[in-house]
Amino acid sequence: MGAIAVIGLQWGDEGKGRIVDLLVKNCDGVVRYNGGPNAGHTVVVDNEIFKLHLLPSGILHKDKANIVANGVIIDPGVLIDEIENLKQRGFFNGELFISDRAPLLFPYHKILDEIEESLRGSFNLGTTKRGVGPGYTDEVNRSALRITDLLSDSFGEKLRRLWDFKVRLFPVLEGRIEIDRVIDEYHNYLEYLKPYIVDTVDLLHKLLSEGKKLLLEGAQGFLLDIDFGTYPYVSSSSTSIGGVFSGSGISQKQLESVYGVAKAYMTRVGGGPFPTELKDDTGNYLREKGKEYGTATGRPRRTGWLDCVATRYSCRVNGIDGIYLTKMDILDGLPEIKVCVAYEYEGNRIDYFPASLDILENCTPIYETFPGWRMSGTELPPDAKSYIKYIEDFLGVNVLGVSIGPEREAFIDLC
Ligand code: IMP
């Protein structure tokens, strides 16, 4: 017994929510350890679609512990709306625990996110404008307030002091919010959330010492990682294996397996390099058939062929033990399917994922081309099997299962 981590291997939206939903059956609890209201995990249960931003996917299941750990940045208003929505729909099923160490988002984080994006002009990052970047910046700059501060009698005083500091640093914020109203609002949030707030580090270690099995559900994807992603076109948290530890407080000794989730093609929302992007009919086909529109923002996602170089980089850094390949059904019916196996830049072949955006933005993908296939029933046709085998060999990691539709049962187990 121990913990299992599920990490997105691309730019997010790989279908992690759905894989967590499959794996959760054999687990006692689900832990969110990074990201915040920028995340959007789509899970389909009993033909109902749920879009979760801050709550762990295990909340849709009976008798699971759901832990929002210290690495998650919390917008309490969003969290409460999400809880209320699930309660109204009769799907707030598990137990919920919220870390007292988690940093808080305030309305000025969202305002700063918007101002920063507009000042970047054509170089904007395409953030979700949920305030996540400015919020994590405050944490690193030691100017954040955490859930534990919300519990303290001096919360109002602390927030007022922080607001004065912010306005002096960013005069553009002057008059944008009424801090006394925000303080009252957050006191109300506290009343609602208080029953769920605990020391989740202590809780996680107790659960693990009782032999409970936990699933650590990553948000976003590895290529959006603050350290390893396509910087600066990244999110502001650690979406890698490192984030599992810093964002939850479990130790590496307790981690049993690390599973990666990759889409059978690639997508990205927002700006930044995307070497295999398709700006043609095939790209549109993938977007429409795959319903590639952002869960958090509704923005159309950019689409392209599977980039095995980038995905191998993700597997290597995160020590991936097995992969779940999602949305195989979207490739079904295409005349041919390509995967990128290297890049060409200024006449040189590059077979690793470069740090330089100049290279990534100007390289030409070198493709391996496969014949397309047509699925009938739930058997993978031989050409689809060859495609998977090629990916396994290239990445050096086995594909454990393949999703062929959004429903829970549309899944082929390859273990
Ligand atoms: P931020 O996390 O809102 O600051 O946005 C930074 C970048 O990460 C933007 O390109 C977003 O589109 C992207 N991003 C953030 N969260 C997600 C997600 O859950 N899925 C996919 N992309 C995301």
Short mmCIF file of C-alpha atoms and ligand atoms in Angstrom, two decimals:
data_model
loop_
_atom_site.label_atom_id
_atom_site.label_comp_id
_atom_site.label_asym_id
_atom_site.label_seq_id
_atom_site.Cartn_x
_atom_site.Cartn_y
_atom_site.Cartn_z
CA MET A 1 0.00 0.00 0.00
CA GLY A 2 1.17 3.53 -0.73
CA ALA A 3 0.64 6.38 -3.07
CA ILE A 4 0.23 6.53 -6.84
CA ALA A 5 0.84 9.73 -8.77
CA VAL A 6 -0.90 10.60 -12.04
CA ILE A 7 0.92 13.22 -14.11
CA GLY A 8 -0.05 14.82 -17.41
CA LEU A 9 2.80 14.41 -19.88
CA GLN A 10 1.91 17.23 -22.28
CA TRP A 11 0.42 20.76 -22.02
CA GLY A 12 -2.52 19.75 -19.84
CA ASP A 13 -5.96 18.47 -20.86
CA GLU A 14 -4.61 14.96 -21.42
CA GLY A 15 -7.69 13.42 -19.80
CA LYS A 16 -6.16 12.90 -16.35
CA GLY A 17 -9.52 13.34 -14.62
CA ARG A 18 -10.86 10.38 -16.51
CA ILE A 19 -7.88 8.13 -15.74
CA VAL A 20 -8.03 9.13 -12.06
CA ASP A 21 -11.71 8.24 -12.17
CA LEU A 22 -10.76 4.74 -13.37
CA LEU A 23 -7.96 4.24 -10.85
CA VAL A 24 -9.84 5.64 -7.88
CA LYS A 25 -11.84 2.43 -7.45
CA ASN A 26 -8.80 0.77 -5.89
CA CYS A 27 -7.82 3.77 -3.78
CA ASP A 28 -9.01 5.19 -0.49
CA GLY A 29 -8.39 8.80 -1.30
CA VAL A 30 -7.47 11.37 -3.95
CA VAL A 31 -5.06 14.25 -3.39
CA ARG A 32 -4.71 17.46 -5.43
CA TYR A 33 -1.21 18.87 -4.95
CA ASN A 34 -0.69 21.68 -7.48
CA GLY A 35 -2.41 24.32 -9.55
CA GLY A 36 -5.60 26.08 -8.64
CA PRO A 37 -8.79 27.35 -10.30
CA ASN A 38 -6.89 27.41 -13.63
CA ALA A 39 -7.31 23.62 -13.79
CA GLY A 40 -10.31 21.96 -15.36
CA HIS A 41 -10.77 18.22 -14.89
CA THR A 42 -13.63 16.79 -16.88
CA VAL A 43 -15.15 13.61 -15.51
CA VAL A 44 -18.23 11.88 -16.92
CA VAL A 45 -20.30 9.89 -14.41
CA ASP A 46 -23.67 8.32 -15.22
CA ASN A 47 -23.73 10.37 -18.45
CA GLU A 48 -23.39 13.58 -16.45
CA ILE A 49 -20.45 15.86 -17.17
CA PHE A 50 -18.54 17.35 -14.25
CA LYS A 51 -15.87 20.04 -14.61
CA LEU A 52 -13.77 20.16 -11.48
CA HIS A 53 -11.34 23.01 -10.83
CA LEU A 54 -10.18 22.64 -7.24
CA LEU A 55 -11.85 19.52 -5.91
CA PRO A 56 -10.16 16.14 -6.33
CA SER A 57 -12.04 13.81 -8.73
CA GLY A 58 -12.63 11.32 -5.92
CA ILE A 59 -15.36 13.62 -4.60
CA LEU A 60 -17.73 12.05 -7.14
CA HIS A 61 -17.27 8.65 -5.46
CA LYS A 62 -18.71 7.43 -2.21
CA ASP A 63 -16.45 6.92 0.81
CA LYS A 64 -13.24 8.43 -0.57
CA ALA A 65 -11.07 10.93 1.27
CA ASN A 66 -10.46 14.00 -0.91
CA ILE A 67 -7.52 16.11 0.05
CA VAL A 68 -6.75 19.57 -1.31
CA ALA A 69 -3.12 19.70 -0.22
CA ASN A 70 -0.76 22.58 0.50
CA GLY A 71 0.50 22.99 -3.09
CA VAL A 72 -2.93 24.02 -4.39
CA ILE A 73 -3.64 27.75 -4.54
CA ILE A 74 -7.18 28.29 -3.32
CA ASP A 75 -9.77 30.76 -4.50
CA PRO A 76 -12.32 30.13 -1.72
CA GLY A 77 -15.24 31.56 -3.73
CA VAL A 78 -14.55 29.15 -6.60
CA LEU A 79 -14.14 26.25 -4.19
CA ILE A 80 -17.42 26.96 -2.41
CA ASP A 81 -19.29 27.30 -5.73
CA GLU A 82 -17.88 23.95 -6.77
CA ILE A 83 -18.92 22.25 -3.53
CA GLU A 84 -22.41 23.79 -3.73
CA ASN A 85 -22.82 22.76 -7.37
CA LEU A 86 -21.98 19.14 -6.57
CA LYS A 87 -24.25 19.16 -3.51
CA GLN A 88 -27.16 20.42 -5.62
CA ARG A 89 -26.54 17.72 -8.21
CA GLY A 90 -26.29 15.07 -5.49
CA PHE A 91 -22.68 14.22 -6.28
CA PHE A 92 -20.81 15.61 -3.28
CA ASN A 93 -20.06 12.12 -2.14
CA GLY A 94 -16.70 11.79 -0.45
CA GLU A 95 -15.09 13.42 2.54
CA LEU A 96 -13.22 16.69 1.95
CA PHE A 97 -10.07 17.98 3.64
CA ILE A 98 -8.38 21.30 2.87
CA SER A 99 -4.82 22.10 3.84
CA ASP A 100 -4.21 24.87 6.34
CA ARG A 101 -0.90 25.51 4.53
CA ALA A 102 -2.48 26.21 1.13
CA PRO A 103 -1.98 29.77 -0.18
CA LEU A 104 -5.04 31.93 -0.86
CA LEU A 105 -6.05 33.87 -3.94
CA PHE A 106 -7.55 37.33 -3.49
CA PRO A 107 -9.43 39.50 -6.01
CA TYR A 108 -6.30 41.59 -6.64
CA HIS A 109 -4.50 38.51 -8.01
CA LYS A 110 -7.07 38.21 -10.76
CA ILE A 111 -6.84 41.95 -11.49
CA LEU A 112 -3.04 41.72 -11.69
CA ASP A 113 -3.25 38.66 -13.95
CA GLU A 114 -5.44 40.63 -16.37
CA ILE A 115 -3.28 43.77 -16.25
CA GLU A 116 -0.06 41.79 -16.74
CA GLU A 117 -1.53 39.93 -19.69
CA SER A 118 -2.71 43.12 -21.36
CA LEU A 119 0.67 44.83 -20.77
CA ARG A 120 2.41 41.90 -22.43
CA GLY A 121 0.52 42.79 -25.60
CA SER A 122 1.25 40.37 -28.43
CA PHE A 123 3.65 38.49 -26.12
CA ASN A 124 0.88 37.59 -23.68
CA LEU A 125 1.05 34.11 -22.18
CA GLY A 126 -2.60 33.29 -22.71
CA THR A 127 -3.18 32.64 -19.01
CA THR A 128 -6.56 31.55 -17.71
CA LYS A 129 -6.76 34.93 -15.86
CA ARG A 130 -7.69 33.18 -12.64
CA GLY A 131 -4.93 35.03 -10.76
CA VAL A 132 -2.81 31.92 -10.38
CA GLY A 133 0.51 33.44 -11.56
CA PRO A 134 0.32 36.54 -9.29
CA GLY A 135 -0.91 34.34 -6.42
CA TYR A 136 2.01 31.90 -6.56
CA THR A 137 4.37 34.88 -7.10
CA ASP A 138 3.19 36.22 -3.73
CA GLU A 139 3.83 32.88 -2.10
CA VAL A 140 7.41 32.76 -3.38
CA ASN A 141 7.85 36.43 -2.49
CA ARG A 142 6.55 35.70 1.03
CA SER A 143 3.63 38.06 0.57
CA ALA A 144 0.86 35.48 0.52
CA LEU A 145 -1.73 34.68 3.13
CA ARG A 146 -2.52 31.04 3.67
CA ILE A 147 -5.58 29.20 4.93
CA THR A 148 -4.05 29.17 8.40
CA ASP A 149 -4.02 33.00 8.33
CA LEU A 150 -7.71 32.94 7.51
CA LEU A 151 -8.24 31.00 10.73
CA SER A 152 -6.42 33.60 12.78
CA ASP A 153 -8.13 36.53 14.55
CA SER A 154 -5.64 38.87 12.94
CA PHE A 155 -6.64 37.90 9.37
CA GLY A 156 -8.34 41.25 8.64
CA GLU A 157 -5.37 43.21 9.92
CA LYS A 158 -2.93 41.08 7.92
CA LEU A 159 -4.93 41.44 4.70
CA ARG A 160 -5.27 45.20 5.14
CA ARG A 161 -1.49 45.48 5.66
CA LEU A 162 -0.85 43.35 2.60
CA TRP A 163 -3.24 45.41 0.51
CA ASP A 164 -1.43 48.65 1.54
CA PHE A 165 1.85 47.03 0.51
CA LYS A 166 0.37 45.90 -2.81
CA VAL A 167 -1.09 49.29 -3.67
CA ARG A 168 2.22 51.01 -2.94
CA LEU A 169 4.02 48.49 -5.12
CA PHE A 170 1.37 48.54 -7.85
CA PRO A 171 -0.40 51.93 -7.83
CA VAL A 172 -2.49 50.63 -10.72
CA LEU A 173 -4.45 48.67 -8.09
CA GLU A 174 -5.54 51.83 -6.27
CA GLY A 175 -9.33 51.92 -5.88
CA ARG A 176 -9.82 48.61 -7.67
CA ILE A 177 -11.21 46.76 -4.64
CA GLU A 178 -12.75 47.68 -1.30
CA ILE A 179 -10.56 45.83 1.11
CA ASP A 180 -13.08 45.90 3.99
CA ARG A 181 -15.63 44.16 1.78
CA VAL A 182 -13.07 41.56 0.82
CA ILE A 183 -12.24 40.95 4.48
CA ASP A 184 -15.94 40.40 5.26
CA GLU A 185 -16.32 38.15 2.25
CA TYR A 186 -13.36 36.01 3.34
CA HIS A 187 -14.71 35.77 6.90
CA ASN A 188 -17.91 34.34 5.37
CA TYR A 189 -15.87 31.93 3.28
CA LEU A 190 -14.11 30.81 6.44
CA GLU A 191 -17.40 30.00 8.16
CA TYR A 192 -18.30 27.75 5.24
CA LEU A 193 -14.92 26.08 4.81
CA LYS A 194 -13.89 25.72 8.47
CA PRO A 195 -15.20 22.15 8.91
CA TYR A 196 -12.97 20.96 6.08
CA ILE A 197 -9.70 22.64 7.13
CA VAL A 198 -7.05 20.35 8.63
CA ASP A 199 -3.30 19.78 8.69
CA THR A 200 -3.27 17.62 5.55
CA VAL A 201 0.40 16.63 6.00
CA ASP A 202 -0.50 14.98 9.27
CA LEU A 203 -3.65 13.46 7.74
CA LEU A 204 -1.81 12.04 4.72
CA HIS A 205 0.84 10.41 6.87
CA LYS A 206 -1.81 8.93 9.17
CA LEU A 207 -3.73 7.53 6.21
CA LEU A 208 -0.57 6.06 4.69
CA SER A 209 0.52 4.55 8.00
CA GLU A 210 -2.91 2.87 8.26
CA GLY A 211 -2.16 1.21 4.92
CA LYS A 212 -4.52 3.39 2.90
CA LYS A 213 -3.88 3.80 -0.80
CA LEU A 214 -3.83 7.35 -2.15
CA LEU A 215 -3.98 8.73 -5.64
CA LEU A 216 -2.16 12.00 -6.28
CA GLU A 217 -3.96 13.83 -9.07
CA GLY A 218 -1.79 16.29 -10.96
CA ALA A 219 -3.20 19.43 -12.56
CA GLN A 220 -1.99 20.84 -15.90
CA GLY A 221 0.79 18.93 -17.66
CA PHE A 222 4.55 18.55 -17.41
CA LEU A 223 5.28 20.84 -20.39
CA LEU A 224 3.60 23.65 -18.38
CA ASP A 225 5.93 23.06 -15.41
CA ILE A 226 7.51 26.22 -14.02
CA ASP A 227 11.02 24.68 -14.17
CA PHE A 228 10.90 22.19 -17.05
CA GLY A 229 8.15 23.51 -19.31
CA THR A 230 8.27 25.88 -22.29
CA TYR A 231 9.17 28.85 -20.06
CA PRO A 232 7.79 31.54 -19.87
CA TYR A 233 4.76 29.93 -21.56
CA VAL A 234 4.06 27.79 -18.52
CA SER A 235 1.84 27.76 -15.47
CA SER A 236 3.24 28.91 -12.13
CA SER A 237 3.27 25.67 -10.16
CA SER A 238 5.32 22.52 -10.23
CA THR A 239 3.42 20.11 -12.46
CA SER A 240 6.23 17.55 -12.29
CA ILE A 241 7.03 14.76 -9.88
CA GLY A 242 8.75 17.38 -7.68
CA GLY A 243 5.37 19.03 -7.15
CA VAL A 244 3.96 15.78 -5.77
CA PHE A 245 6.33 16.04 -2.81
CA SER A 246 6.45 19.81 -2.28
CA GLY A 247 2.71 20.11 -2.84
CA SER A 248 1.55 17.35 -0.51
CA GLY A 249 4.25 16.55 2.05
CA ILE A 250 4.35 12.83 1.36
CA SER A 251 7.85 11.40 0.94
CA GLN A 252 9.37 9.65 -2.06
CA LYS A 253 9.49 6.41 -0.02
CA GLN A 254 5.70 6.35 0.05
CA LEU A 255 5.29 6.65 -3.69
CA GLU A 256 4.60 3.28 -5.23
CA SER A 257 4.11 4.18 -8.92
CA VAL A 258 4.02 7.17 -11.20
CA TYR A 259 1.62 6.96 -14.12
CA GLY A 260 1.66 9.36 -17.05
CA VAL A 261 -1.34 10.40 -19.10
CA ALA A 262 -0.79 11.39 -22.73
CA LYS A 263 -3.25 12.19 -25.47
CA ALA A 264 -2.76 10.22 -28.71
CA TYR A 265 -2.29 13.62 -30.38
CA MET A 266 -1.29 16.92 -28.78
CA THR A 267 -3.15 20.06 -27.70
CA ARG A 268 -2.23 23.33 -26.07
CA VAL A 269 -4.29 26.31 -24.86
CA GLY A 270 -2.69 29.74 -24.71
CA GLY A 271 0.60 30.92 -26.19
CA GLY A 272 3.97 29.24 -26.55
CA PRO A 273 5.84 26.94 -28.90
CA PHE A 274 4.14 23.83 -30.26
CA PRO A 275 6.39 22.23 -32.90
CA THR A 276 3.82 19.70 -34.19
CA GLU A 277 0.90 22.14 -34.33
CA LEU A 278 -1.43 21.64 -37.31
CA LYS A 279 -3.01 24.80 -38.66
CA ASP A 280 -4.83 22.94 -41.42
CA ASP A 281 -7.88 20.75 -41.97
CA THR A 282 -6.41 17.90 -39.93
CA GLY A 283 -5.87 20.31 -37.01
CA ASN A 284 -9.50 21.47 -37.30
CA TYR A 285 -10.68 17.87 -37.54
CA LEU A 286 -8.85 16.99 -34.30
CA ARG A 287 -10.28 20.07 -32.56
CA GLU A 288 -13.87 19.44 -33.59
CA LYS A 289 -13.93 15.67 -33.23
CA GLY A 290 -11.96 15.82 -30.00
CA LYS A 291 -14.10 18.71 -28.64
CA GLU A 292 -10.90 20.55 -27.91
CA TYR A 293 -12.18 23.63 -26.12
CA GLY A 294 -10.78 24.71 -22.74
CA THR A 295 -12.63 23.40 -19.66
CA ALA A 296 -11.75 26.44 -17.54
CA THR A 297 -12.10 29.14 -20.21
CA GLY A 298 -13.88 27.66 -23.26
CA ARG A 299 -11.00 28.77 -25.52
CA PRO A 300 -10.34 26.65 -28.64
CA ARG A 301 -7.29 24.46 -28.10
CA ARG A 302 -4.45 24.35 -30.59
CA THR A 303 -4.02 20.84 -31.98
CA GLY A 304 -1.23 18.78 -33.56
CA TRP A 305 0.42 15.40 -33.95
CA LEU A 306 1.85 13.49 -31.01
CA ASP A 307 5.32 14.81 -30.17
CA CYS A 308 7.25 11.78 -28.95
CA VAL A 309 10.39 13.84 -28.22
CA ALA A 310 8.48 16.08 -25.81
CA THR A 311 6.57 13.15 -24.33
CA ARG A 312 9.79 11.14 -23.80
CA TYR A 313 11.28 14.17 -21.99
CA SER A 314 8.24 14.09 -19.68
CA CYS A 315 8.60 10.35 -19.07
CA ARG A 316 12.29 10.70 -18.24
CA VAL A 317 12.05 13.57 -15.76
CA ASN A 318 9.01 12.16 -13.97
CA GLY A 319 10.20 8.54 -13.84
CA ILE A 320 6.99 7.32 -15.47
CA ASP A 321 6.18 3.64 -14.76
CA GLY A 322 3.34 3.30 -17.26
CA ILE A 323 1.27 5.41 -19.61
CA TYR A 324 -2.42 5.81 -20.25
CA LEU A 325 -3.06 6.93 -23.81
CA THR A 326 -6.28 8.90 -24.17
CA LYS A 327 -8.56 9.86 -27.05
CA MET A 328 -7.36 7.13 -29.43
CA ASP A 329 -10.85 7.21 -30.95
CA ILE A 330 -10.28 10.74 -32.26
CA LEU A 331 -7.55 9.45 -34.62
CA ASP A 332 -9.92 6.78 -35.91
CA GLY A 333 -10.72 7.24 -39.61
CA LEU A 334 -7.77 9.51 -40.49
CA PRO A 335 -5.98 8.30 -43.66
CA GLU A 336 -2.56 8.54 -42.01
CA ILE A 337 -1.18 9.37 -38.60
CA LYS A 338 2.13 10.97 -37.76
CA VAL A 339 4.33 11.12 -34.69
CA CYS A 340 7.28 13.46 -34.24
CA VAL A 341 10.51 11.58 -33.54
CA ALA A 342 13.07 14.44 -33.74
CA TYR A 343 13.35 18.09 -34.76
CA GLU A 344 15.39 19.71 -37.49
CA TYR A 345 16.87 23.12 -36.74
CA GLU A 346 19.25 24.97 -39.07
CA GLY A 347 20.13 21.73 -40.82
CA ASN A 348 20.83 19.82 -37.58
CA ARG A 349 18.80 16.98 -36.15
CA ILE A 350 17.81 17.44 -32.48
CA ASP A 351 16.51 14.44 -30.59
CA TYR A 352 15.91 16.05 -27.17
CA PHE A 353 13.45 18.72 -26.00
CA PRO A 354 15.40 22.00 -26.14
CA ALA A 355 15.11 24.81 -23.58
CA SER A 356 15.39 27.49 -26.23
CA LEU A 357 12.11 28.87 -27.47
CA ASP A 358 13.93 30.14 -30.58
CA ILE A 359 14.69 26.54 -31.49
CA LEU A 360 11.28 25.18 -30.52
CA GLU A 361 9.45 27.90 -32.42
CA ASN A 362 11.55 27.52 -35.57
CA CYS A 363 12.30 23.82 -35.79
CA THR A 364 10.68 21.44 -38.26
CA PRO A 365 9.34 18.21 -36.80
CA ILE A 366 10.70 14.99 -38.31
CA TYR A 367 7.80 12.57 -38.55
CA GLU A 368 7.26 8.84 -38.68
CA THR A 369 4.05 8.15 -40.63
CA PHE A 370 1.61 5.34 -39.87
CA PRO A 371 -1.38 4.07 -41.85
CA GLY A 372 -4.73 5.08 -40.35
CA TRP A 373 -7.23 2.59 -38.96
CA ARG A 374 -10.94 2.11 -38.38
CA MET A 375 -12.15 0.74 -35.07
CA SER A 376 -15.03 -1.66 -34.91
CA GLY A 377 -16.21 -2.43 -31.39
CA THR A 378 -13.66 -2.34 -28.62
CA GLU A 379 -10.89 -4.34 -30.36
CA LEU A 380 -7.87 -2.31 -31.40
CA PRO A 381 -7.13 -2.88 -35.12
CA PRO A 382 -3.58 -4.14 -35.96
CA ASP A 383 -2.51 -0.69 -37.26
CA ALA A 384 -3.58 0.96 -34.00
CA LYS A 385 -1.62 -1.70 -32.10
CA SER A 386 1.48 -0.97 -34.21
CA TYR A 387 1.10 2.75 -33.45
CA ILE A 388 0.98 2.02 -29.72
CA LYS A 389 3.91 -0.40 -29.91
CA TYR A 390 6.00 2.24 -31.70
CA ILE A 391 5.20 4.80 -28.99
CA GLU A 392 6.08 2.32 -26.23
CA ASP A 393 9.43 1.53 -27.84
CA PHE A 394 10.22 5.20 -28.42
CA LEU A 395 9.33 6.29 -24.89
CA GLY A 396 10.69 3.17 -23.21
CA VAL A 397 7.48 2.90 -21.17
CA ASN A 398 4.54 0.51 -21.51
CA VAL A 399 1.07 1.74 -22.43
CA LEU A 400 -1.20 0.35 -19.70
CA GLY A 401 -4.52 1.34 -21.19
CA VAL A 402 -6.19 3.29 -23.94
CA SER A 403 -9.34 5.39 -23.80
CA ILE A 404 -11.63 5.20 -26.83
CA GLY A 405 -14.48 7.46 -25.73
CA PRO A 406 -15.57 9.72 -22.88
CA GLU A 407 -17.71 7.14 -21.06
CA ARG A 408 -16.25 5.21 -18.14
CA GLU A 409 -16.52 1.92 -20.02
CA ALA A 410 -14.86 3.20 -23.22
CA PHE A 411 -11.46 2.01 -22.10
CA ILE A 412 -9.18 -0.83 -23.22
CA ASP A 413 -6.99 -2.29 -20.50
CA LEU A 414 -3.63 -3.38 -21.90
CA CYS A 415 -2.01 -4.54 -18.63
P1 IMP B 1 -2.15 30.20 -15.85
O1 IMP B 1 -1.89 28.87 -15.20
O2 IMP B 1 -3.58 30.62 -15.78
O3 IMP B 1 -1.20 31.27 -15.38
O4 IMP B 1 -1.84 30.03 -17.43
C1 IMP B 1 -0.54 29.75 -17.93
C2 IMP B 1 -0.60 28.80 -19.11
O5 IMP B 1 -1.01 27.51 -18.63
C3 IMP B 1 -1.62 29.21 -20.18
O6 IMP B 1 -1.11 28.82 -21.45
C4 IMP B 1 -2.83 28.36 -19.84
O7 IMP B 1 -3.66 28.14 -20.97
C5 IMP B 1 -2.17 27.08 -19.37
N1 IMP B 1 -3.00 26.31 -18.44
C6 IMP B 1 -3.23 26.56 -17.14
N2 IMP B 1 -4.02 25.62 -16.61
C7 IMP B 1 -4.28 24.74 -17.58
C8 IMP B 1 -5.03 23.51 -17.64
O8 IMP B 1 -5.61 23.04 -16.67
N3 IMP B 1 -5.04 22.89 -18.85
C9 IMP B 1 -4.37 23.37 -19.94
N4 IMP B 1 -3.66 24.50 -19.93
C10 IMP B 1 -3.61 25.17 -18.76
#
